[in-house]
Amino acid sequence: MNYEFELKVTGVKGHCRAGHKEGDVMKVSPLNAGNLCGTAFHAVFPMLLALNMDAKLPWDPEGNIVHSACPDMRNQMTMEIRRIPVEPSGDSPYAGRMLQSK
């Protein structure tokens, strides 16, 4: 199965230095941070990678939504990551999976 990932900012406590605001939505992947700042991407990367490899997280009964937070505790941003199954496409060299060597 191939996946796309949609990240939504669900809250910001204080002032996000990267300018993220509650309600912002962006497409991300393990290989593309989209418009997400590096610090927040660093926080969500392990979950993106796991979800991309078909992980089922015990705290997520639906299997397609996880929550994370920016490590900046004074100006903490919370995020929801939604895994969206998509049909494989031959158009992308990545196509939602790690490339396999031959």
PDB file of N, CA, C and O in Angstrom, residues 41-101:
ATOM      1  N   PHE A  41       9.607  18.912  11.914  1.00  0.00           N
ATOM      2  CA  PHE A  41       9.781  17.729  11.072  1.00  0.00           C
ATOM      3  C   PHE A  41      10.604  16.674  11.806  1.00  0.00           C
ATOM      4  O   PHE A  41      10.299  15.482  11.734  1.00  0.00           O
ATOM      5  N   HIS A  42      11.608  17.116  12.532  1.00  0.00           N
ATOM      6  CA  HIS A  42      12.428  16.192  13.323  1.00  0.00           C
ATOM      7  C   HIS A  42      11.567  15.431  14.332  1.00  0.00           C
ATOM      8  O   HIS A  42      11.783  14.239  14.571  1.00  0.00           O
ATOM      9  N   ALA A  43      10.572  16.106  14.905  1.00  0.00           N
ATOM     10  CA  ALA A  43       9.695  15.467  15.889  1.00  0.00           C
ATOM     11  C   ALA A  43       8.756  14.451  15.255  1.00  0.00           C
ATOM     12  O   ALA A  43       8.462  13.419  15.841  1.00  0.00           O
ATOM     13  N   VAL A  44       8.270  14.713  14.037  1.00  0.00           N
ATOM     14  CA  VAL A  44       7.288  13.814  13.412  1.00  0.00           C
ATOM     15  C   VAL A  44       7.918  12.754  12.514  1.00  0.00           C
ATOM     16  O   VAL A  44       7.258  11.771  12.166  1.00  0.00           O
ATOM     17  N   PHE A  45       9.183  12.918  12.153  1.00  0.00           N
ATOM     18  CA  PHE A  45       9.825  11.997  11.213  1.00  0.00           C
ATOM     19  C   PHE A  45       9.714  10.526  11.622  1.00  0.00           C
ATOM     20  O   PHE A  45       9.358   9.684  10.791  1.00  0.00           O
ATOM     21  N   PRO A  46       9.992  10.152  12.883  1.00  0.00           N
ATOM     22  CA  PRO A  46       9.890   8.722  13.231  1.00  0.00           C
ATOM     23  C   PRO A  46       8.486   8.155  12.995  1.00  0.00           C
ATOM     24  O   PRO A  46       8.340   7.025  12.551  1.00  0.00           O
ATOM     25  N   MET A  47       7.456   8.957  13.279  1.00  0.00           N
ATOM     26  CA  MET A  47       6.090   8.473  13.052  1.00  0.00           C
ATOM     27  C   MET A  47       5.766   8.380  11.567  1.00  0.00           C
ATOM     28  O   MET A  47       5.105   7.443  11.129  1.00  0.00           O
ATOM     29  N   LEU A  48       6.236   9.348  10.783  1.00  0.00           N
ATOM     30  CA  LEU A  48       6.019   9.286   9.334  1.00  0.00           C
ATOM     31  C   LEU A  48       6.655   8.028   8.756  1.00  0.00           C
ATOM     32  O   LEU A  48       6.043   7.320   7.953  1.00  0.00           O
ATOM     33  N   LEU A  49       7.868   7.761   9.170  1.00  0.00           N
ATOM     34  CA  LEU A  49       8.580   6.590   8.661  1.00  0.00           C
ATOM     35  C   LEU A  49       7.863   5.305   9.057  1.00  0.00           C
ATOM     36  O   LEU A  49       7.652   4.414   8.234  1.00  0.00           O
ATOM     37  N   ALA A  50       7.453   5.203  10.320  1.00  0.00           N
ATOM     38  CA  ALA A  50       6.753   4.008  10.784  1.00  0.00           C
ATOM     39  C   ALA A  50       5.419   3.828  10.056  1.00  0.00           C
ATOM     40  O   ALA A  50       5.100   2.731   9.580  1.00  0.00           O
ATOM     41  N   LEU A  51       4.639   4.894   9.946  1.00  0.00           N
ATOM     42  CA  LEU A  51       3.348   4.805   9.254  1.00  0.00           C
ATOM     43  C   LEU A  51       3.530   4.459   7.781  1.00  0.00           C
ATOM     44  O   LEU A  51       2.718   3.749   7.192  1.00  0.00           O
ATOM     45  N   ASN A  52       4.595   4.964   7.177  1.00  0.00           N
ATOM     46  CA  ASN A  52       4.859   4.664   5.770  1.00  0.00           C
ATOM     47  C   ASN A  52       5.194   3.192   5.558  1.00  0.00           C
ATOM     48  O   ASN A  52       4.980   2.647   4.483  1.00  0.00           O
ATOM     49  N   MET A  53       5.678   2.538   6.605  1.00  0.00           N
ATOM     50  CA  MET A  53       6.023   1.122   6.529  1.00  0.00           C
ATOM     51  C   MET A  53       4.916   0.236   7.109  1.00  0.00           C
ATOM     52  O   MET A  53       5.165  -0.851   7.601  1.00  0.00           O
ATOM     53  N   ASP A  54       3.670   0.736   7.081  1.00  0.00           N
ATOM     54  CA  ASP A  54       2.468  -0.003   7.497  1.00  0.00           C
ATOM     55  C   ASP A  54       2.365  -0.252   8.997  1.00  0.00           C
ATOM     56  O   ASP A  54       1.683  -1.181   9.420  1.00  0.00           O
ATOM     57  N   ALA A  55       3.023   0.567   9.818  1.00  0.00           N
ATOM     58  CA  ALA A  55       2.940   0.380  11.264  1.00  0.00           C
ATOM     59  C   ALA A  55       1.509   0.585  11.755  1.00  0.00           C
ATOM     60  O   ALA A  55       0.767   1.407  11.235  1.00  0.00           O
ATOM     61  N   LYS A  56       1.145  -0.184  12.754  1.00  0.00           N
ATOM     62  CA  LYS A  56      -0.124  -0.035  13.466  1.00  0.00           C
ATOM     63  C   LYS A  56       0.241   0.358  14.893  1.00  0.00           C
ATOM     64  O   LYS A  56       0.815  -0.436  15.633  1.00  0.00           O
ATOM     65  N   LEU A  57      -0.076   1.585  15.277  1.00  0.00           N
ATOM     66  CA  LEU A  57       0.299   2.080  16.594  1.00  0.00           C
ATOM     67  C   LEU A  57      -0.793   1.757  17.603  1.00  0.00           C
ATOM     68  O   LEU A  57      -1.968   2.017  17.347  1.00  0.00           O
ATOM     69  N   PRO A  58      -0.444   1.197  18.757  1.00  0.00           N
ATOM     70  CA  PRO A  58      -1.456   0.726  19.711  1.00  0.00           C
ATOM     71  C   PRO A  58      -2.355   1.825  20.259  1.00  0.00           C
ATOM     72  O   PRO A  58      -3.482   1.566  20.643  1.00  0.00           O
ATOM     73  N   TRP A  59      -1.886   3.068  20.293  1.00  0.00           N
ATOM     74  CA  TRP A  59      -2.704   4.157  20.826  1.00  0.00           C
ATOM     75  C   TRP A  59      -3.589   4.799  19.756  1.00  0.00           C
ATOM     76  O   TRP A  59      -4.307   5.748  20.031  1.00  0.00           O
ATOM     77  N   ASP A  60      -3.537   4.273  18.525  1.00  0.00           N
ATOM     78  CA  ASP A  60      -4.349   4.811  17.427  1.00  0.00           C
ATOM     79  C   ASP A  60      -5.281   3.725  16.913  1.00  0.00           C
ATOM     80  O   ASP A  60      -4.907   2.956  16.033  1.00  0.00           O
ATOM     81  N   PRO A  61      -6.510   3.627  17.439  1.00  0.00           N
ATOM     82  CA  PRO A  61      -7.410   2.552  17.034  1.00  0.00           C
ATOM     83  C   PRO A  61      -7.794   2.584  15.555  1.00  0.00           C
ATOM     84  O   PRO A  61      -8.029   1.554  14.958  1.00  0.00           O
ATOM     85  N   GLU A  62      -7.816   3.760  14.937  1.00  0.00           N
ATOM     86  CA  GLU A  62      -8.153   3.852  13.515  1.00  0.00           C
ATOM     87  C   GLU A  62      -6.990   3.404  12.633  1.00  0.00           C
ATOM     88  O   GLU A  62      -7.186   2.981  11.513  1.00  0.00           O
ATOM     89  N   GLY A  63      -5.782   3.577  13.120  1.00  0.00           N
ATOM     90  CA  GLY A  63      -4.614   3.160  12.364  1.00  0.00           C
ATOM     91  C   GLY A  63      -4.092   4.187  11.377  1.00  0.00           C
ATOM     92  O   GLY A  63      -3.123   3.930  10.688  1.00  0.00           O
ATOM     93  N   ASN A  64      -4.705   5.339  11.284  1.00  0.00           N
ATOM     94  CA  ASN A  64      -4.277   6.311  10.277  1.00  0.00           C
ATOM     95  C   ASN A  64      -4.083   7.723  10.811  1.00  0.00           C
ATOM     96  O   ASN A  64      -3.833   8.629  10.026  1.00  0.00           O
ATOM     97  N   ILE A  65      -4.205   7.926  12.111  1.00  0.00           N
ATOM     98  CA  ILE A  65      -4.039   9.266  12.679  1.00  0.00           C
ATOM     99  C   ILE A  65      -3.154   9.182  13.913  1.00  0.00           C
ATOM    100  O   ILE A  65      -3.386   8.363  14.798  1.00  0.00           O
ATOM    101  N   VAL A  66      -2.127  10.032  13.959  1.00  0.00           N
ATOM    102  CA  VAL A  66      -1.291  10.143  15.153  1.00  0.00           C
ATOM    103  C   VAL A  66      -1.120  11.622  15.487  1.00  0.00           C
ATOM    104  O   VAL A  66      -1.332  12.489  14.648  1.00  0.00           O
ATOM    105  N   HIS A  67      -0.738  11.886  16.722  1.00  0.00           N
ATOM    106  CA  HIS A  67      -0.528  13.253  17.177  1.00  0.00           C
ATOM    107  C   HIS A  67       0.912  13.410  17.648  1.00  0.00           C
ATOM    108  O   HIS A  67       1.511  12.465  18.156  1.00  0.00           O
ATOM    109  N   SER A  68       1.432  14.614  17.460  1.00  0.00           N
ATOM    110  CA  SER A  68       2.796  14.897  17.872  1.00  0.00           C
ATOM    111  C   SER A  68       2.868  16.352  18.316  1.00  0.00           C
ATOM    112  O   SER A  68       1.909  17.102  18.167  1.00  0.00           O
ATOM    113  N   ALA A  69       4.016  16.729  18.855  1.00  0.00           N
ATOM    114  CA  ALA A  69       4.217  18.101  19.315  1.00  0.00           C
ATOM    115  C   ALA A  69       5.633  18.549  18.992  1.00  0.00           C
ATOM    116  O   ALA A  69       6.567  17.753  18.975  1.00  0.00           O
ATOM    117  N   CYS A  70       5.758  19.827  18.747  1.00  0.00           N
ATOM    118  CA  CYS A  70       7.060  20.441  18.530  1.00  0.00           C
ATOM    119  C   CYS A  70       7.839  20.384  19.842  1.00  0.00           C
ATOM    120  O   CYS A  70       7.261  20.535  20.921  1.00  0.00           O
ATOM    121  N   PRO A  71       9.152  20.186  19.790  1.00  0.00           N
ATOM    122  CA  PRO A  71       9.929  20.112  21.026  1.00  0.00           C
ATOM    123  C   PRO A  71      10.126  21.458  21.733  1.00  0.00           C
ATOM    124  O   PRO A  71      10.645  21.490  22.835  1.00  0.00           O
ATOM    125  N   ASP A  72       9.707  22.572  21.132  1.00  0.00           N
ATOM    126  CA  ASP A  72       9.817  23.882  21.779  1.00  0.00           C
ATOM    127  C   ASP A  72       8.735  23.974  22.858  1.00  0.00           C
ATOM    128  O   ASP A  72       7.577  24.265  22.572  1.00  0.00           O
ATOM    129  N   MET A  73       9.082  23.733  24.094  1.00  0.00           N
ATOM    130  CA  MET A  73       8.099  23.666  25.182  1.00  0.00           C
ATOM    131  C   MET A  73       7.495  25.019  25.542  1.00  0.00           C
ATOM    132  O   MET A  73       6.393  25.098  26.047  1.00  0.00           O
ATOM    133  N   ARG A  74       8.203  26.109  25.279  1.00  0.00           N
ATOM    134  CA  ARG A  74       7.661  27.433  25.589  1.00  0.00           C
ATOM    135  C   ARG A  74       6.647  27.893  24.548  1.00  0.00           C
ATOM    136  O   ARG A  74       5.768  28.686  24.846  1.00  0.00           O
ATOM    137  N   ASN A  75       6.804  27.452  23.332  1.00  0.00           N
ATOM    138  CA  ASN A  75       5.929  27.846  22.228  1.00  0.00           C
ATOM    139  C   ASN A  75       5.452  26.599  21.496  1.00  0.00           C
ATOM    140  O   ASN A  75       5.588  26.482  20.286  1.00  0.00           O
ATOM    141  N   GLN A  76       4.931  25.666  22.251  1.00  0.00           N
ATOM    142  CA  GLN A  76       4.645  24.350  21.707  1.00  0.00           C
ATOM    143  C   GLN A  76       3.524  24.344  20.667  1.00  0.00           C
ATOM    144  O   GLN A  76       2.457  24.894  20.871  1.00  0.00           O
ATOM    145  N   MET A  77       3.817  23.705  19.561  1.00  0.00           N
ATOM    146  CA  MET A  77       2.846  23.495  18.492  1.00  0.00           C
ATOM    147  C   MET A  77       2.441  22.023  18.519  1.00  0.00           C
ATOM    148  O   MET A  77       3.298  21.144  18.618  1.00  0.00           O
ATOM    149  N   THR A  78       1.149  21.747  18.468  1.00  0.00           N
ATOM    150  CA  THR A  78       0.679  20.371  18.396  1.00  0.00           C
ATOM    151  C   THR A  78       0.196  20.087  16.986  1.00  0.00           C
ATOM    152  O   THR A  78      -0.300  20.985  16.284  1.00  0.00           O
ATOM    153  N   MET A  79       0.361  18.832  16.567  1.00  0.00           N
ATOM    154  CA  MET A  79       0.080  18.455  15.185  1.00  0.00           C
ATOM    155  C   MET A  79      -0.669  17.134  15.118  1.00  0.00           C
ATOM    156  O   MET A  79      -0.480  16.273  15.971  1.00  0.00           O
ATOM    157  N   GLU A  80      -1.480  16.996  14.089  1.00  0.00           N
ATOM    158  CA  GLU A  80      -2.149  15.736  13.769  1.00  0.00           C
ATOM    159  C   GLU A  80      -1.620  15.278  12.419  1.00  0.00           C
ATOM    160  O   GLU A  80      -1.610  16.054  11.470  1.00  0.00           O
ATOM    161  N   ILE A  81      -1.169  14.040  12.356  1.00  0.00           N
ATOM    162  CA  ILE A  81      -0.682  13.473  11.098  1.00  0.00           C
ATOM    163  C   ILE A  81      -1.679  12.425  10.650  1.00  0.00           C
ATOM    164  O   ILE A  81      -1.983  11.493  11.385  1.00  0.00           O
ATOM    165  N   ARG A  82      -2.176  12.584   9.446  1.00  0.00           N
ATOM    166  CA  ARG A  82      -3.168  11.660   8.892  1.00  0.00           C
ATOM    167  C   ARG A  82      -2.535  10.884   7.727  1.00  0.00           C
ATOM    168  O   ARG A  82      -2.006  11.475   6.800  1.00  0.00           O
ATOM    169  N   ARG A  83      -2.597   9.550   7.825  1.00  0.00           N
ATOM    170  CA  ARG A  83      -2.101   8.679   6.751  1.00  0.00           C
ATOM    171  C   ARG A  83      -3.257   8.424   5.790  1.00  0.00           C
ATOM    172  O   ARG A  83      -4.327   7.979   6.193  1.00  0.00           O
ATOM    173  N   ILE A  84      -3.019   8.691   4.507  1.00  0.00           N
ATOM    174  CA  ILE A  84      -4.054   8.553   3.487  1.00  0.00           C
ATOM    175  C   ILE A  84      -3.603   7.504   2.467  1.00  0.00           C
ATOM    176  O   ILE A  84      -2.634   7.726   1.737  1.00  0.00           O
ATOM    177  N   PRO A  85      -4.276   6.357   2.413  1.00  0.00           N
ATOM    178  CA  PRO A  85      -3.916   5.342   1.417  1.00  0.00           C
ATOM    179  C   PRO A  85      -4.194   5.858  -0.001  1.00  0.00           C
ATOM    180  O   PRO A  85      -5.207   6.512  -0.238  1.00  0.00           O
ATOM    181  N   VAL A  86      -3.275   5.590  -0.907  1.00  0.00           N
ATOM    182  CA  VAL A  86      -3.434   5.976  -2.313  1.00  0.00           C
ATOM    183  C   VAL A  86      -3.054   4.801  -3.200  1.00  0.00           C
ATOM    184  O   VAL A  86      -2.284   3.928  -2.800  1.00  0.00           O
ATOM    185  N   GLU A  87      -3.599   4.790  -4.383  1.00  0.00           N
ATOM    186  CA  GLU A  87      -3.244   3.760  -5.360  1.00  0.00           C
ATOM    187  C   GLU A  87      -1.822   3.997  -5.855  1.00  0.00           C
ATOM    188  O   GLU A  87      -1.423   5.140  -6.067  1.00  0.00           O
ATOM    189  N   PRO A  88      -1.046   2.942  -6.052  1.00  0.00           N
ATOM    190  CA  PRO A  88       0.313   3.110  -6.574  1.00  0.00           C
ATOM    191  C   PRO A  88       0.290   3.777  -7.937  1.00  0.00           C
ATOM    192  O   PRO A  88      -0.616   3.564  -8.734  1.00  0.00           O
ATOM    193  N   SER A  89       1.287   4.600  -8.173  1.00  0.00           N
ATOM    194  CA  SER A  89       1.412   5.292  -9.452  1.00  0.00           C
ATOM    195  C   SER A  89       2.814   5.082  -9.976  1.00  0.00           C
ATOM    196  O   SER A  89       3.785   5.206  -9.234  1.00  0.00           O
ATOM    197  N   GLY A  90       2.930   4.798 -11.236  1.00  0.00           N
ATOM    198  CA  GLY A  90       4.241   4.631 -11.854  1.00  0.00           C
ATOM    199  C   GLY A  90       4.901   5.951 -12.168  1.00  0.00           C
ATOM    200  O   GLY A  90       6.036   5.992 -12.619  1.00  0.00           O
ATOM    201  N   ASP A  91       4.213   7.065 -11.912  1.00  0.00           N
ATOM    202  CA  ASP A  91       4.741   8.384 -12.254  1.00  0.00           C
ATOM    203  C   ASP A  91       5.852   8.840 -11.313  1.00  0.00           C
ATOM    204  O   ASP A  91       6.686   9.634 -11.685  1.00  0.00           O
ATOM    205  N   SER A  92       5.840   8.370 -10.086  1.00  0.00           N
ATOM    206  CA  SER A  92       6.790   8.843  -9.097  1.00  0.00           C
ATOM    207  C   SER A  92       7.890   7.800  -8.880  1.00  0.00           C
ATOM    208  O   SER A  92       7.599   6.626  -8.680  1.00  0.00           O
ATOM    209  N   PRO A  93       9.164   8.220  -8.880  1.00  0.00           N
ATOM    210  CA  PRO A  93      10.220   7.250  -8.581  1.00  0.00           C
ATOM    211  C   PRO A  93      10.166   6.795  -7.138  1.00  0.00           C
ATOM    212  O   PRO A  93      10.649   5.740  -6.801  1.00  0.00           O
ATOM    213  N   TYR A  94       9.550   7.587  -6.273  1.00  0.00           N
ATOM    214  CA  TYR A  94       9.443   7.224  -4.862  1.00  0.00           C
ATOM    215  C   TYR A  94       8.159   6.447  -4.624  1.00  0.00           C
ATOM    216  O   TYR A  94       8.169   5.392  -4.021  1.00  0.00           O
ATOM    217  N   ALA A  95       7.041   6.951  -5.105  1.00  0.00           N
ATOM    218  CA  ALA A  95       5.718   6.299  -5.023  1.00  0.00           C
ATOM    219  C   ALA A  95       5.383   5.809  -3.629  1.00  0.00           C
ATOM    220  O   ALA A  95       4.822   4.738  -3.463  1.00  0.00           O
ATOM    221  N   GLY A  96       5.764   6.579  -2.605  1.00  0.00           N
ATOM    222  CA  GLY A  96       5.362   6.250  -1.252  1.00  0.00           C
ATOM    223  C   GLY A  96       6.168   5.172  -0.559  1.00  0.00           C
ATOM    224  O   GLY A  96       5.884   4.795   0.546  1.00  0.00           O
ATOM    225  N   ARG A  97       7.172   4.642  -1.174  1.00  0.00           N
ATOM    226  CA  ARG A  97       7.978   3.575  -0.594  1.00  0.00           C
ATOM    227  C   ARG A  97       9.467   3.891  -0.774  1.00  0.00           C
ATOM    228  O   ARG A  97       9.861   4.635  -1.652  1.00  0.00           O
ATOM    229  N   MET A  98      10.263   3.247   0.050  1.00  0.00           N
ATOM    230  CA  MET A  98      11.706   3.347  -0.122  1.00  0.00           C
ATOM    231  C   MET A  98      12.066   2.592  -1.399  1.00  0.00           C
ATOM    232  O   MET A  98      11.482   1.551  -1.703  1.00  0.00           O
ATOM    233  N   LEU A  99      13.008   3.094  -2.150  1.00  0.00           N
ATOM    234  CA  LEU A  99      13.436   2.420  -3.380  1.00  0.00           C
ATOM    235  C   LEU A  99      14.212   1.165  -3.010  1.00  0.00           C
ATOM    236  O   LEU A  99      15.024   1.148  -2.086  1.00  0.00           O
ATOM    237  N   GLN A 100      13.968   0.104  -3.724  1.00  0.00           N
ATOM    238  CA  GLN A 100      14.661  -1.149  -3.493  1.00  0.00           C
ATOM    239  C   GLN A 100      15.836  -1.273  -4.457  1.00  0.00           C
ATOM    240  O   GLN A 100      15.703  -0.987  -5.647  1.00  0.00           O
ATOM    241  N   SER A 101      16.983  -1.717  -3.967  1.00  0.00           N
ATOM    242  CA  SER A 101      18.115  -1.935  -4.855  1.00  0.00           C
ATOM    243  C   SER A 101      17.941  -3.280  -5.548  1.00  0.00           C
ATOM    244  O   SER A 101      17.313  -4.189  -5.022  1.00  0.00           O
TER     245      SER A 101
END
